[in-house]
mmCIF file of C-alpha atoms in Angstrom:
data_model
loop_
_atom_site.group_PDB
_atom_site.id
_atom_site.type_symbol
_atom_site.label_atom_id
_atom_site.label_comp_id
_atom_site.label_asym_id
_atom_site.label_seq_id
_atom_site.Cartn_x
_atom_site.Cartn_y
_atom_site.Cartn_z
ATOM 1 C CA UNK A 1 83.120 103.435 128.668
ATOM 2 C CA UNK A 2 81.663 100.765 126.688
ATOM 3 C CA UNK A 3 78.148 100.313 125.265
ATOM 4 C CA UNK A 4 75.806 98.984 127.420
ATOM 5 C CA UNK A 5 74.182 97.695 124.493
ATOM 6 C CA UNK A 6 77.544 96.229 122.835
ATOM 7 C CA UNK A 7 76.666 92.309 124.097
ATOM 8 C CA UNK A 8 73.236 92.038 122.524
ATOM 9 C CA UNK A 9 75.087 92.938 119.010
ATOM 10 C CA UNK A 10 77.884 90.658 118.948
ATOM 11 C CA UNK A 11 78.652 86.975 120.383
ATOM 12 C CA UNK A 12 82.108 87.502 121.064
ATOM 13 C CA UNK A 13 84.630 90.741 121.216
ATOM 14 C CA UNK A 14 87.770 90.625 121.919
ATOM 15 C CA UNK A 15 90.436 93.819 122.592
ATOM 16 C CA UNK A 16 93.996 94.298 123.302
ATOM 17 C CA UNK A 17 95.004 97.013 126.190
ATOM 18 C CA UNK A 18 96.118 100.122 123.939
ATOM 19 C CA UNK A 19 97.887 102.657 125.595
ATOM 20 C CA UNK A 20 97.567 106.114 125.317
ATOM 21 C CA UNK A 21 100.283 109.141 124.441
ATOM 22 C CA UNK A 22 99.058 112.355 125.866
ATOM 23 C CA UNK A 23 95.019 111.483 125.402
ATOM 24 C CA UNK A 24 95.672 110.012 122.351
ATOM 25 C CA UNK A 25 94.642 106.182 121.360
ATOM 26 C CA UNK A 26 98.486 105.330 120.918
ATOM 27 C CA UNK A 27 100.902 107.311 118.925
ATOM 28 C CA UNK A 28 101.022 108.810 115.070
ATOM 29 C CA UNK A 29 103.466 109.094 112.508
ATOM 30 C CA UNK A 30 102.376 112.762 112.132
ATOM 31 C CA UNK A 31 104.117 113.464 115.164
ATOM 32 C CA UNK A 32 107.812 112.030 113.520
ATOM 33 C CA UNK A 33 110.455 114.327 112.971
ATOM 34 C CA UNK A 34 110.989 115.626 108.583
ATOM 35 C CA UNK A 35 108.431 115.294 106.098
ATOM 36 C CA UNK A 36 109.346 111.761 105.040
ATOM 37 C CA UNK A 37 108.317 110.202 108.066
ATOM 38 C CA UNK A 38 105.000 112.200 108.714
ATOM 39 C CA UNK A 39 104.000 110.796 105.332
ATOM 40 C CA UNK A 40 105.868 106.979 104.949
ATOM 41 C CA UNK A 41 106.257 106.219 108.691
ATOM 42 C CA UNK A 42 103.428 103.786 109.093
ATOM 43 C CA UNK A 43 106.187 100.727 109.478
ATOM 44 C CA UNK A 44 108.053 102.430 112.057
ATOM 45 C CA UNK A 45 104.755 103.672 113.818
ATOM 46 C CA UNK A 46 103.733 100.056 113.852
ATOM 47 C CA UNK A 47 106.942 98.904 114.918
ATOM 48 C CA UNK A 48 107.271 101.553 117.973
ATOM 49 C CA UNK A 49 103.661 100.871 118.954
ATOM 50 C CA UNK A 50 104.526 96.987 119.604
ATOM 51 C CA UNK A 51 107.460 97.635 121.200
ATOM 52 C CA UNK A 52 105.392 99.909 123.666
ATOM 53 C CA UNK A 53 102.911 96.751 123.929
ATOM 54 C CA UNK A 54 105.163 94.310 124.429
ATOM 55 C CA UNK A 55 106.959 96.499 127.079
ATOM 56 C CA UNK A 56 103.919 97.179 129.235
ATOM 57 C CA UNK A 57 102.815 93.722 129.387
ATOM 58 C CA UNK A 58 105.139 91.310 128.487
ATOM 59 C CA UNK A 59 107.845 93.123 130.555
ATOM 60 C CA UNK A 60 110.423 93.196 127.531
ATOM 61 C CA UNK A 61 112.466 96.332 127.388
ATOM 62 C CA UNK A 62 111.866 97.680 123.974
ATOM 63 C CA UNK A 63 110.919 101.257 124.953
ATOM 64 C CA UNK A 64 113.855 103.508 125.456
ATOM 65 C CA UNK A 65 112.113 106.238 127.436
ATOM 66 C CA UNK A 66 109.458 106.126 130.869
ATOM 67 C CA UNK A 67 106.761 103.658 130.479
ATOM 68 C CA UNK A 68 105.314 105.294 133.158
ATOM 69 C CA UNK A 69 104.681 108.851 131.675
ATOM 70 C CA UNK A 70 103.932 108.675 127.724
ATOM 71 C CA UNK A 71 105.037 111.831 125.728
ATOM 72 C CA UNK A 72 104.538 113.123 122.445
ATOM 73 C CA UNK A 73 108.067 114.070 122.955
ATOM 74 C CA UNK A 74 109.469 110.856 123.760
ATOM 75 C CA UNK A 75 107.497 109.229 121.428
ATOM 76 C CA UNK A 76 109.067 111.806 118.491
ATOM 77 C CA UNK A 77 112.149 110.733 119.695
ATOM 78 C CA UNK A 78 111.507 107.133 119.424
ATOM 79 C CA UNK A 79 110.184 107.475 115.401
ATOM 80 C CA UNK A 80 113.752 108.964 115.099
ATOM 81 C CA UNK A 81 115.701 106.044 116.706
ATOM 82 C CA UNK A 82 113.412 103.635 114.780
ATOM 83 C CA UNK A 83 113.588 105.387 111.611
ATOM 84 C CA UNK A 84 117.093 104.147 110.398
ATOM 85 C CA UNK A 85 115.060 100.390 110.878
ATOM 86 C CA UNK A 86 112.006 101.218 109.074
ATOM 87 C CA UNK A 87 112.985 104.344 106.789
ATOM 88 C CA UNK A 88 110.423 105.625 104.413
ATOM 89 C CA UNK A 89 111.516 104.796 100.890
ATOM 90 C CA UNK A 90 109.980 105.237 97.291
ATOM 91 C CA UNK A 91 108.254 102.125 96.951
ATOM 92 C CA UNK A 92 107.553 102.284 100.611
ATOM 93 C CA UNK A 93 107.765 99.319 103.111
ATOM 94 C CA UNK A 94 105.750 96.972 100.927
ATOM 95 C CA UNK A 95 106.602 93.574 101.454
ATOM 96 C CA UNK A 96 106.579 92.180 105.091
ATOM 97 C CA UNK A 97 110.024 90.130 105.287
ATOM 98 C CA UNK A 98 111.072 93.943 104.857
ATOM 99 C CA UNK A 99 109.459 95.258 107.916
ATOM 100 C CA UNK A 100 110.062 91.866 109.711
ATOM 101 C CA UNK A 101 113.950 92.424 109.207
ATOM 102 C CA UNK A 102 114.014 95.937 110.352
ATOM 103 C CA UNK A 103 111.636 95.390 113.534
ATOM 104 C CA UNK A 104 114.093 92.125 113.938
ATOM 105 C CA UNK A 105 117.005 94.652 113.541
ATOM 106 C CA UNK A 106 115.950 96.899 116.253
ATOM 107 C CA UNK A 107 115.198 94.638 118.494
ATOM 108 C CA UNK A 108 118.057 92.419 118.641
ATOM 109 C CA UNK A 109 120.131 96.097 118.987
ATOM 110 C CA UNK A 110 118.095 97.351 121.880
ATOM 111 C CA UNK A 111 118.771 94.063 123.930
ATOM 112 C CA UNK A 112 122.637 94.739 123.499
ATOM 113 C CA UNK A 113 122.821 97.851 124.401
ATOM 114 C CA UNK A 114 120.469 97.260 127.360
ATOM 115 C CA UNK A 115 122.847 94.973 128.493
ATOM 116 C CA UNK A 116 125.627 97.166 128.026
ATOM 117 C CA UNK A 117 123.640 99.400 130.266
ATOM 118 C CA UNK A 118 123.396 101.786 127.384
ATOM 119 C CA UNK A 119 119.813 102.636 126.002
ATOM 120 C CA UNK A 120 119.687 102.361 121.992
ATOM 121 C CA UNK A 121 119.344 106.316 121.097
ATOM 122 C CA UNK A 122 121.352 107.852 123.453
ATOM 123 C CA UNK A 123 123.437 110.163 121.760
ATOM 124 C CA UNK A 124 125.325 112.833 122.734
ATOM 125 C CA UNK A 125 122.805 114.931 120.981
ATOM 126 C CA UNK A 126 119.619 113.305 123.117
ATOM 127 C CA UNK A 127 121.303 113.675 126.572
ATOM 128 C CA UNK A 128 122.036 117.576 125.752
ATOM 129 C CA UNK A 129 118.331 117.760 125.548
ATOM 130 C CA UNK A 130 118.066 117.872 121.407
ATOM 131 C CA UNK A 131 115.284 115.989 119.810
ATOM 132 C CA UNK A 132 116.460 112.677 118.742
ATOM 133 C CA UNK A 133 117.734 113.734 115.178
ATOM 134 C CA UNK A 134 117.819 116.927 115.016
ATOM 135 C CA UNK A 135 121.772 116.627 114.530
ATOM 136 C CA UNK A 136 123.739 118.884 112.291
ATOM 137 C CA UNK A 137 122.677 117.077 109.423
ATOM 138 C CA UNK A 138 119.152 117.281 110.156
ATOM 139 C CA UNK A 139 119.590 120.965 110.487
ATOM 140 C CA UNK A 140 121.396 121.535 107.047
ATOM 141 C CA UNK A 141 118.294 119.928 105.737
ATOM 142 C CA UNK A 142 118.594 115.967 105.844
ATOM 143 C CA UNK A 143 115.726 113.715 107.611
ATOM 144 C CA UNK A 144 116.053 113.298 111.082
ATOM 145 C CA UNK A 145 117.961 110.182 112.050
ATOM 146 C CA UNK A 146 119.904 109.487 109.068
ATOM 147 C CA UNK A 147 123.638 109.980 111.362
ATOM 148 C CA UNK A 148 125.458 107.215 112.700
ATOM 149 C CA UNK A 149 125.013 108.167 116.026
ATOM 150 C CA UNK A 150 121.596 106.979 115.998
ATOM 151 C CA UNK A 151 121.898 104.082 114.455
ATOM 152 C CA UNK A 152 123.360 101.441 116.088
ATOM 153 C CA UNK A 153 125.654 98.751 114.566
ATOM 154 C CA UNK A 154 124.982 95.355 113.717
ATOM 155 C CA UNK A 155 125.013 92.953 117.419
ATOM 156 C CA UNK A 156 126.049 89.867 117.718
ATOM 157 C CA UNK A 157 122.979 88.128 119.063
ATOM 158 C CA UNK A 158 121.431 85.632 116.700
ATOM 159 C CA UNK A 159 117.803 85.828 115.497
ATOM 160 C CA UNK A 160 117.400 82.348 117.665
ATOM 161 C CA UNK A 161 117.929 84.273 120.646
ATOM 162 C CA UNK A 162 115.600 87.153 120.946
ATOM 163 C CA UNK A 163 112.396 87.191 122.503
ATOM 164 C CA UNK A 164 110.135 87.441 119.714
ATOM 165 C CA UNK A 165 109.321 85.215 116.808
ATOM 166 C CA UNK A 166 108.451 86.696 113.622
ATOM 167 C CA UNK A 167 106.333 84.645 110.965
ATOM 168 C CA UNK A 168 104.779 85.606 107.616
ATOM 169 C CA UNK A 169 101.298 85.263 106.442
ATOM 170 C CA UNK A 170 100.779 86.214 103.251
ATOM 171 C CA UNK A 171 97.443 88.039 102.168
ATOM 172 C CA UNK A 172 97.200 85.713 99.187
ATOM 173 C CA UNK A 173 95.914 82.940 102.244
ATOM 174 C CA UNK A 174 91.910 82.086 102.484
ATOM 175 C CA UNK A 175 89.847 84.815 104.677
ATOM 176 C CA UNK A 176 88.964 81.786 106.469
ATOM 177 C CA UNK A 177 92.334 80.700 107.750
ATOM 178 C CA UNK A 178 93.092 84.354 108.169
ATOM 179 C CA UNK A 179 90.302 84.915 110.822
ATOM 180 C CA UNK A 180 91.824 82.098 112.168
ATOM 181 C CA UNK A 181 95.329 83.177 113.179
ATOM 182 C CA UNK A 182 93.575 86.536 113.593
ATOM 183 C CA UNK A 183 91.719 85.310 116.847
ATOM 184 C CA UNK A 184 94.930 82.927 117.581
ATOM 185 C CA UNK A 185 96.981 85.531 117.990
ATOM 186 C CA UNK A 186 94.245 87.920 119.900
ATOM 187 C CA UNK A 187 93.133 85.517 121.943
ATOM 188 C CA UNK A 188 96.868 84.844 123.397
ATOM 189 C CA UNK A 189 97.431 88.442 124.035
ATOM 190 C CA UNK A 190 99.378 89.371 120.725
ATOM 191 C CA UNK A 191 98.615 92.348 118.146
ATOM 192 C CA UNK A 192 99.399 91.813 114.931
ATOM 193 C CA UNK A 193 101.417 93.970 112.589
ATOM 194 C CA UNK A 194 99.285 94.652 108.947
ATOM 195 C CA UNK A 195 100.236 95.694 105.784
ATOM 196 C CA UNK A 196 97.393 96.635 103.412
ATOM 197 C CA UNK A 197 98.797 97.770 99.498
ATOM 198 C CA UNK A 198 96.193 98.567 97.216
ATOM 199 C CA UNK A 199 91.931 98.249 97.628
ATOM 200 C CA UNK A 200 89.316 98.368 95.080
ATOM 201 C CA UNK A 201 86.732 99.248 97.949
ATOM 202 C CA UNK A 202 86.763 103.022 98.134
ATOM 203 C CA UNK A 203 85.848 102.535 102.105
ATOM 204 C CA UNK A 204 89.313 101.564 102.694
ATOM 205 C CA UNK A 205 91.228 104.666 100.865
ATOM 206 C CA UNK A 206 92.851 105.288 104.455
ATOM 207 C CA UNK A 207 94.373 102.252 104.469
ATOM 208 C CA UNK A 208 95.935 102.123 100.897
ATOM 209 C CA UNK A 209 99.559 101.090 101.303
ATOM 210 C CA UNK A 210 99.901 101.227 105.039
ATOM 211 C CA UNK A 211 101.292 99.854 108.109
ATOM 212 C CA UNK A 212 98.881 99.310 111.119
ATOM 213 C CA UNK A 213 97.966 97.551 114.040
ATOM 214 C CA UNK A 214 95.649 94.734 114.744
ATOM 215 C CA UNK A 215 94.584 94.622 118.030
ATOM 216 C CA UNK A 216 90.959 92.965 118.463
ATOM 217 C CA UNK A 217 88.107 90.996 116.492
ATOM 218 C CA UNK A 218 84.444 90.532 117.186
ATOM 219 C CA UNK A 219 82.007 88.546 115.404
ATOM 220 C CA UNK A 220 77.925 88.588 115.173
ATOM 221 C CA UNK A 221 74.934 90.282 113.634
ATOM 222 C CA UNK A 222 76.669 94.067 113.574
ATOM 223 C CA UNK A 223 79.889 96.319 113.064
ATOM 224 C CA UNK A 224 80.752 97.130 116.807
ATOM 225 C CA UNK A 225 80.604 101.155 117.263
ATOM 226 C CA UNK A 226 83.984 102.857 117.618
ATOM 227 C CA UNK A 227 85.089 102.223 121.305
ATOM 228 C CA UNK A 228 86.132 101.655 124.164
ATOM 229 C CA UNK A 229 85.058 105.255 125.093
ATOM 230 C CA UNK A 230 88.026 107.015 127.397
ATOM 231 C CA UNK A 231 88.721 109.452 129.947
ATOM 232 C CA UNK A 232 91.464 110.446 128.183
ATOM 233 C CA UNK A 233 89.342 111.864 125.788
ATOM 234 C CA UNK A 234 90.446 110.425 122.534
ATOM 235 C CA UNK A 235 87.680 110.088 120.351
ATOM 236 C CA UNK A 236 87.813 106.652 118.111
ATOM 237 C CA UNK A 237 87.231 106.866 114.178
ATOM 238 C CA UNK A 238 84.091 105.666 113.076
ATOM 239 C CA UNK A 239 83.141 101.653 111.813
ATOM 240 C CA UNK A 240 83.548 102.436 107.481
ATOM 241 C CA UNK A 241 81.565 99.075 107.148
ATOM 242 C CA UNK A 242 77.503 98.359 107.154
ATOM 243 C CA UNK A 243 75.740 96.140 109.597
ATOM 244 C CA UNK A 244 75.422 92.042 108.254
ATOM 245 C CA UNK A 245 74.809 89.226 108.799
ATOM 246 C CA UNK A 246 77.267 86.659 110.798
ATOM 247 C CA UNK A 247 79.890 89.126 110.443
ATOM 248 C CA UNK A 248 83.696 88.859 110.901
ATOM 249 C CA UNK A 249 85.648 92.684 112.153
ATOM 250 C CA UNK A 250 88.957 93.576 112.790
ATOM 251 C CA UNK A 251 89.751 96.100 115.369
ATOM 252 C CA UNK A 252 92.323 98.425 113.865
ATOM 253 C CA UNK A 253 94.880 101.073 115.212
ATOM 254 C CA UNK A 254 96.673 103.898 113.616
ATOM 255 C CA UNK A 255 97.024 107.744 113.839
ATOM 256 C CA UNK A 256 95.973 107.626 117.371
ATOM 257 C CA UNK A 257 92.525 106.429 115.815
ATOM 258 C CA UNK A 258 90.643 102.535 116.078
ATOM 259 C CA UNK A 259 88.575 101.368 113.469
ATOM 260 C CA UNK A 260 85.798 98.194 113.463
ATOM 261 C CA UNK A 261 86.154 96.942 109.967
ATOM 262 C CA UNK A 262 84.487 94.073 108.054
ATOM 263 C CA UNK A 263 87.146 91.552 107.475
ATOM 264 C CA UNK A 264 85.852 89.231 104.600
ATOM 265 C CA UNK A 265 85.688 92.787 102.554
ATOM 266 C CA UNK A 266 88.759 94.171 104.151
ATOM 267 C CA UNK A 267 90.881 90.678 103.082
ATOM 268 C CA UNK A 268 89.672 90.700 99.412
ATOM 269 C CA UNK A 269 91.515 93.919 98.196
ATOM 270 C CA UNK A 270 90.681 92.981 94.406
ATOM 271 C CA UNK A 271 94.525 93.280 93.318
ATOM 272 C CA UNK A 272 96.981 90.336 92.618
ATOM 273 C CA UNK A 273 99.859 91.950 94.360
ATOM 274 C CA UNK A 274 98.424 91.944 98.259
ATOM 275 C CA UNK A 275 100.157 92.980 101.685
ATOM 276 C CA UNK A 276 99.336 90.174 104.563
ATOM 277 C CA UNK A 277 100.157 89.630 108.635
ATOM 278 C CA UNK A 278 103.346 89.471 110.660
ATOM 279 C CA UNK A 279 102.625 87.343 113.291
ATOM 280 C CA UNK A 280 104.774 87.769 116.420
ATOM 281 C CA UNK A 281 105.288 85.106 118.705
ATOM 282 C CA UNK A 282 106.758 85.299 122.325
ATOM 283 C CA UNK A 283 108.731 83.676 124.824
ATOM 284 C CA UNK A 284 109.105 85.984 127.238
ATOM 285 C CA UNK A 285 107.301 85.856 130.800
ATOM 286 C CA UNK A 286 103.781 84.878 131.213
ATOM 287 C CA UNK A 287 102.028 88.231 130.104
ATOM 288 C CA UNK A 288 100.744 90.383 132.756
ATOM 289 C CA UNK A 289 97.277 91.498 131.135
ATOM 290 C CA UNK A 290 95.121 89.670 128.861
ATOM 291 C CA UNK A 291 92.315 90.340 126.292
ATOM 292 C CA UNK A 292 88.992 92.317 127.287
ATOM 293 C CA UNK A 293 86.613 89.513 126.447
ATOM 294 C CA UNK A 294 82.680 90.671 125.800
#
């Protein structure tokens, strides 16, 4: 439930509808199958937790498994199918035309195989009740989903055609014209992909050389507290930045957690080599849901 006394601290807050896996605030690379993706999985994390979005209220079918009934398992299952996509690797994910072509990837191969009534994922070793991965490979010791059986091959549907648009913005861009696409893309109902590499501010350790979600912004006088509260039980991380004046935050989600976080510090990382957005556009029904406006 939110704070009664949330208004009186801001002048505008805007969230995204986040679902939630089991009672927790969206899913977690921790729960991916092999070592490798518990610790580099943030792209594919990202990428799954989109595609989840985008299939709840956009109505594009992107999730392989029941909307209707989120799953730890299912969602272990999914890291596996997107893995081959958005594989962990030494330098890591760390430019965003390399998540943008793997999310672009996995998309345009879902939307084939949906048409050709087959789900992207179904193996043989998934419909004999396996974890997706866990393949004879996997077992002699390889990471889950590195078979050909998972991954699907190249389609023949052109980048023109699918539903969603991907575009660049590169954190070298003014804070200023970043809060602007920020609240763009919030305000029509989009999250926004993030990729944060390196940060002088110690406050933002967590989020050194990570994938991560975008999915809400207020601005005014104070960092928002961690909400919305939820039934489900999932408790929210809490705001890492102090109260100012006239303030800018980004609502952030990763390992099942949300963070408030002040933007104009957040943006200026400190390092010449810098991360940025991936803004998504879509054309695609009119969405079904749209931003929780305070």
């Amino acid at each position: 439930m939110i704070n009664d006394d949330l208004p009186k601290m801001i002048r505008v807050k805007k969230e995204l509808e986040h679902h939630y896996i089991e009672g927790s605030y969206g899913g977690n690379q921790e729960w991916f199958i092999g070592p490798m993706m518990k610790l580099g999985g943030c792209g594919a994390e990202t990428a799954c937790e989109c595609c989840i979005y985008f299939s709840m209220h956009y109505g594009l079918d992107l999730y392989p498994f029941d909307l209707n009934n989120l799953t730890v398992k299912d969602y272990k299952q999914f890291g596996a199918i997107m893995k081959p996509y958005l594989s962990p690797r030494m330098t890591g994910i760390d430019r965003l035309d390399i998540f943008i072509d793997g999310f672009r990837d996995y998309i345009r191969d879902r939307l084939r195989n949906v048409g050709m009534g087959q789900d992207i994922g179904e193996t043989e070793d998934i419909r004999m009740g396996q974890d997706a991965g866990e393949t004879e490979d996997a077992r002699m010791g390889q990471d889950a989903g590195e078979t050909e059986d998972i991954r699907i091959k190249p389609s023949d549907i052109g980048n023109a055609n699918l539903p969603i648009r991907f575009t660049e913005f590169s954190g070298e861009e003014d804070v200023e014209s970043a809060i602007k696409v920020i609240k763009e893309q919030i305000d029509r109902g989009l999250p926004i992909p993030m990729l944060m590499l390196n940060h002088r501010d110690k406050r933002f350790k967590d989020y050194d050389w990570h994938w991560f979600i975008v999915n809400g912004y207020a601005e005014g006088t104070k960092a928002p507290p961690p909400g919305p509260w939820s039934d489900a039980g999932c408790e929210a991380s809490n705001s890492v930045s102090p109260d100012g004046s006239e303030r800018f935050y980004i609502k952030t989600a990763t390992y099942s957690e949300w963070d408030w976080l002040d933007f104009k510090d957040f943006w200026d990382t400190g390092h010449s080599r810098k991360g940025g957005l991936v803004l998504m556009n879509i054309d695609a029904t009119e969405r079904r849901t749209g931003a929780n406006e305070h």
